[in-house]
Amino acid sequence: MQEKIVFIGGGNMASAIIEGLLGQGRQLADFLVIEPFEPTRAGLLARGVNCRESVGAEIADAALCVLATKPQVLREACGQVQAHLRAQTTVVSIAAGVNLSALSQWLGGHARIVRAMPNTPAKVGLGMTGLYASQACGAAQREQVDALFAAVGERIWVDRETLIDAVTAVTGSGPGYVFHFMAALEKAALALGFDAADARRLSVAAFRGAAELAARDEAPLVELQERVTSKGGTTYAALAHLREAGVAPAITEAALKAEQRARELSAG
């Protein structure tokens, strides 16, 4: 029998992880979700997921306890969890801006904690999750957590907690930057005469294809850009305008601003 995984909060990310694990052969009996919001709980129950409205003694035998609540209610959730938490349980937090020190304090001094920063493409199995483990987590605990997020995409382990803020800025918030660019390209397609459906298709296809090409080809991204840019051609004209407008530096600066905000949140 597989070890039990408890999710405190049954929102989008918890649901994505459960679906990913089920796709890898895990059973519904392996999961317990604590979800106080009735409509969300009803949806999970309808899919066969074991749910409870509030935290109880049944979480005590979990190997992993995933804190998947909204950050503003995380402290309250930790207070409910700590009464039933075993020292052997590994706690995983997916909340941005809450550091290990605060989590341990809210959990009554619990030591085995991993901070995780997944992103929304996890919903389609194409996520990237940054992970940082406390010193109390050994190789076995890291493997457990790595397997959890392998169900929804790639993982990157960092050796300094501050780098979780950097992961937040690059890939945690990254889909937002991409959607911003996609929406602008969609707007251009509309201006060029395409209807709304085709404008969206063209924009999504450009990003999907380029991302897959970059994933399969290890050439530097600048080189991939050069391969589609002929001197004096259409891509050349477009990129010249983007350079003149300072788009690339703005994107870099945006990510740095996101990292700064993540650090501010972590500092409380």
Coordinates of C-alpha atoms in Angstrom, one line a residue:
M1 CA 0.0 0.0 0.0
Q2 CA 1.2 3.5 -0.9
E3 CA 1.8 6.0 1.9
K4 CA -1.0 8.4 2.5
I5 CA -0.8 12.0 1.3
V6 CA -2.9 14.7 3.0
F7 CA -3.7 18.0 1.4
I8 CA -4.7 20.9 3.5
G9 CA -6.7 22.8 0.9
G10 CA -8.2 21.3 -2.2
G11 CA -7.9 24.1 -4.8
N12 CA -6.4 24.1 -8.2
M13 CA -2.8 23.0 -7.3
A14 CA -3.9 20.2 -5.0
S15 CA -6.3 18.9 -7.6
A16 CA -3.6 19.1 -10.3
I17 CA -1.1 17.1 -8.1
I18 CA -3.8 14.5 -7.3
E19 CA -4.7 14.1 -11.0
G20 CA -1.1 13.7 -11.9
L21 CA -0.5 11.1 -9.3
L22 CA -3.6 9.2 -10.3
G23 CA -2.3 9.2 -13.8
Q24 CA 0.9 7.6 -12.6
G25 CA -1.0 4.7 -10.9
R26 CA -1.7 6.0 -7.4
Q27 CA -5.2 5.2 -6.0
L28 CA -7.8 7.5 -4.6
A29 CA -7.5 5.8 -1.3
D30 CA -4.0 7.2 -1.0
F31 CA -5.3 10.8 -0.6
L32 CA -7.2 12.8 2.0
V33 CA -8.1 16.4 1.4
I34 CA -9.1 18.9 4.1
E35 CA -11.3 21.5 2.4
P36 CA -13.7 23.8 4.4
F37 CA -15.2 25.4 1.3
E38 CA -18.3 23.3 0.5
P39 CA -18.5 23.7 -3.3
T40 CA -14.8 22.8 -3.7
R41 CA -15.2 19.8 -1.3
A42 CA -18.3 18.7 -3.2
G43 CA -16.5 18.7 -6.5
L44 CA -13.7 16.6 -5.0
L45 CA -16.1 14.2 -3.5
A46 CA -17.9 13.8 -6.8
R47 CA -14.6 12.7 -8.3
G48 CA -14.1 10.1 -5.6
V49 CA -11.5 12.0 -3.5
N50 CA -11.8 11.4 0.2
C51 CA -12.5 14.8 1.8
R52 CA -13.1 16.3 5.3
E53 CA -14.3 19.7 6.2
S54 CA -11.8 20.2 9.0
V55 CA -8.5 18.8 10.3
G56 CA -8.7 15.8 12.6
A57 CA -6.7 12.8 13.9
E58 CA -6.9 11.1 10.5
I59 CA -4.0 13.2 9.2
A60 CA -1.7 11.6 11.8
D61 CA -0.7 8.6 9.7
A62 CA 0.2 10.7 6.6
A63 CA 3.7 10.5 5.2
L64 CA 3.3 13.8 3.4
C65 CA 1.1 16.8 4.5
V66 CA 0.8 19.4 1.7
L67 CA -0.2 22.8 2.8
A68 CA -2.1 24.1 -0.2
T69 CA -4.2 26.8 1.4
K70 CA -4.3 30.5 0.4
P71 CA -1.3 32.3 2.1
Q72 CA -3.7 34.5 4.2
V73 CA -5.2 31.5 6.0
L74 CA -2.0 29.4 6.2
R75 CA -1.1 30.3 9.8
E76 CA -4.5 29.3 11.0
A77 CA -4.3 26.0 9.0
C78 CA -0.9 25.3 10.5
G79 CA -2.3 25.8 14.0
Q80 CA -5.0 23.1 13.3
V81 CA -2.5 20.7 11.7
Q82 CA 0.2 20.8 14.5
A83 CA -2.1 19.1 17.0
H84 CA -2.1 15.9 14.9
L85 CA 1.2 16.1 13.2
R86 CA 3.8 13.4 13.8
A87 CA 7.5 14.3 13.8
Q88 CA 8.1 11.7 10.9
T89 CA 5.6 13.5 8.6
T90 CA 7.1 15.7 5.9
V91 CA 5.2 18.9 5.5
V92 CA 5.3 20.6 2.1
S93 CA 4.2 24.2 1.7
I94 CA 3.3 25.7 -1.7
A95 CA 2.6 29.2 -0.2
A96 CA 4.7 32.0 -1.7
G97 CA 6.4 34.3 0.7
V98 CA 6.3 32.1 3.9
N99 CA 9.7 31.0 5.0
L100 CA 10.8 27.9 6.8
S101 CA 11.3 29.7 10.1
A102 CA 7.7 30.9 10.1
L103 CA 6.3 27.6 9.0
S104 CA 8.2 25.7 11.7
Q105 CA 7.0 28.1 14.4
W106 CA 3.3 27.9 13.2
L107 CA 3.6 24.1 13.2
G108 CA 4.8 24.0 16.8
G109 CA 8.5 23.5 16.0
H110 CA 8.0 20.9 13.4
A111 CA 11.3 20.3 11.6
R112 CA 10.7 18.3 8.4
I113 CA 9.5 20.9 6.0
V114 CA 9.9 21.5 2.3
R115 CA 9.1 24.8 0.6
A116 CA 7.7 24.3 -3.0
M117 CA 7.0 26.8 -5.7
P118 CA 5.0 25.2 -8.5
N119 CA 3.4 27.1 -11.3
T120 CA 0.1 26.9 -13.1
P121 CA 1.2 24.8 -16.1
A122 CA 1.2 22.0 -13.5
K123 CA -2.5 21.7 -14.3
V124 CA -1.6 20.2 -17.7
G125 CA 1.4 18.3 -16.5
L126 CA 3.9 20.9 -17.7
G127 CA 4.8 22.6 -14.5
M128 CA 8.1 23.6 -13.1
T129 CA 8.5 23.4 -9.3
G130 CA 11.3 24.9 -7.2
L131 CA 12.0 23.0 -4.1
Y132 CA 14.0 23.7 -0.9
A133 CA 14.2 21.3 2.1
S134 CA 15.0 22.0 5.7
Q135 CA 18.1 20.3 7.2
A136 CA 15.8 17.8 9.0
C137 CA 14.8 16.3 5.6
G138 CA 17.1 13.5 4.4
A139 CA 17.3 11.8 1.0
A140 CA 14.2 9.7 1.6
Q141 CA 12.1 12.8 2.3
R142 CA 13.4 14.7 -0.7
E143 CA 12.7 11.7 -2.9
Q144 CA 9.1 11.6 -1.6
V145 CA 8.6 15.2 -2.4
D146 CA 10.3 15.0 -5.7
A147 CA 8.0 12.2 -6.7
L148 CA 5.0 14.3 -5.7
F149 CA 5.8 17.1 -8.1
A150 CA 7.2 14.8 -10.8
A151 CA 3.5 14.0 -11.4
V152 CA 2.9 17.6 -12.6
G153 CA 6.2 18.4 -14.4
E154 CA 9.8 19.3 -13.9
R155 CA 11.5 20.0 -10.6
I156 CA 14.5 22.1 -9.6
W157 CA 16.0 21.8 -6.1
V158 CA 17.8 24.9 -4.8
D159 CA 20.5 24.9 -2.0
R160 CA 19.5 28.3 -0.5
E161 CA 16.1 29.2 0.7
T162 CA 16.4 32.7 -0.9
L163 CA 16.5 31.0 -4.3
I164 CA 12.9 30.0 -3.8
D165 CA 12.1 33.7 -4.2
A166 CA 14.0 33.7 -7.5
V167 CA 12.1 30.6 -8.7
T168 CA 8.9 32.5 -7.8
A169 CA 10.0 35.4 -10.0
V170 CA 11.1 33.3 -13.0
T171 CA 8.7 30.3 -13.3
G172 CA 6.2 30.9 -10.5
S173 CA 5.2 34.3 -12.0
G174 CA 6.6 33.4 -15.5
P175 CA 3.3 32.2 -17.0
G176 CA 1.8 35.6 -16.3
Y177 CA 4.6 37.2 -18.4
V178 CA 4.0 34.7 -21.2
F179 CA 0.2 35.3 -21.2
H180 CA 0.9 39.0 -21.3
F181 CA 3.0 38.6 -24.5
M182 CA 0.5 36.1 -26.0
A183 CA -2.4 38.6 -25.4
A184 CA -0.4 41.3 -27.2
L185 CA 0.3 38.9 -30.2
E186 CA -3.4 37.9 -30.2
K187 CA -4.3 41.6 -30.4
A188 CA -2.0 42.1 -33.4
A189 CA -3.6 39.1 -35.1
L190 CA -7.0 40.7 -34.6
A191 CA -5.7 44.0 -36.0
L192 CA -4.5 42.1 -39.1
G193 CA -7.9 40.8 -39.8
F194 CA -8.2 37.4 -38.1
D195 CA -11.3 36.6 -36.1
A196 CA -11.0 36.0 -32.3
A197 CA -10.8 32.2 -32.4
D198 CA -8.1 32.2 -35.1
A199 CA -6.2 35.1 -33.4
R200 CA -6.0 33.1 -30.2
R201 CA -5.0 29.9 -32.1
L202 CA -2.1 31.7 -33.9
S203 CA -0.8 33.3 -30.7
V204 CA -0.9 30.0 -28.7
A205 CA 0.6 28.0 -31.5
A206 CA 3.6 30.5 -31.8
F207 CA 4.4 30.0 -28.1
R208 CA 3.7 26.3 -27.9
G209 CA 5.8 25.5 -30.9
A210 CA 8.7 27.8 -29.9
A211 CA 8.7 26.5 -26.3
E212 CA 8.8 22.8 -27.5
L213 CA 11.6 23.6 -30.0
A214 CA 13.6 25.3 -27.2
A215 CA 13.0 22.2 -25.0
R216 CA 14.3 19.8 -27.6
D217 CA 17.2 21.9 -29.0
E218 CA 20.0 22.7 -26.5
A219 CA 21.3 25.6 -28.6
P220 CA 21.4 29.0 -26.8
L221 CA 18.1 30.8 -27.0
V222 CA 19.8 33.7 -28.7
E223 CA 21.0 31.3 -31.4
L224 CA 17.4 29.9 -31.9
Q225 CA 16.3 33.5 -32.3
E226 CA 19.0 34.1 -34.9
R227 CA 17.9 31.0 -36.9
V228 CA 14.5 32.6 -37.6
T229 CA 15.9 36.0 -38.3
S230 CA 17.0 36.9 -41.8
K231 CA 18.8 40.2 -42.4
G232 CA 16.2 42.7 -43.6
G233 CA 13.3 40.2 -43.3
T234 CA 10.1 40.2 -41.3
T235 CA 11.4 38.8 -38.1
Y236 CA 14.4 41.2 -38.3
A237 CA 12.0 44.2 -38.6
A238 CA 9.9 43.0 -35.7
L239 CA 12.9 42.3 -33.4
A240 CA 14.5 45.7 -34.3
H241 CA 11.3 47.4 -33.1
L242 CA 11.3 45.3 -29.8
R243 CA 14.9 46.3 -29.2
E244 CA 14.2 49.9 -29.8
A245 CA 11.2 49.7 -27.4
G246 CA 13.4 48.1 -24.7
V247 CA 11.2 45.1 -24.4
A248 CA 13.9 42.6 -23.3
P249 CA 15.3 44.8 -20.5
A250 CA 11.8 45.4 -19.3
I251 CA 11.1 41.7 -19.1
T252 CA 14.3 41.1 -17.1
E253 CA 13.5 44.1 -14.8
A254 CA 9.9 42.7 -14.3
A255 CA 11.3 39.4 -13.1
L256 CA 13.7 41.2 -10.7
K257 CA 10.8 43.2 -9.4
A258 CA 8.9 40.0 -8.8
E259 CA 11.8 38.6 -6.9
Q260 CA 12.1 41.7 -4.8
R261 CA 8.4 41.4 -3.9
A262 CA 8.8 37.7 -3.0
R263 CA 11.6 38.7 -0.6
E264 CA 9.5 41.3 0.9
L265 CA 6.7 38.8 1.5
S266 CA 9.2 36.3 3.0
A267 CA 10.5 38.9 5.4
G268 CA 7.0 39.5 6.6

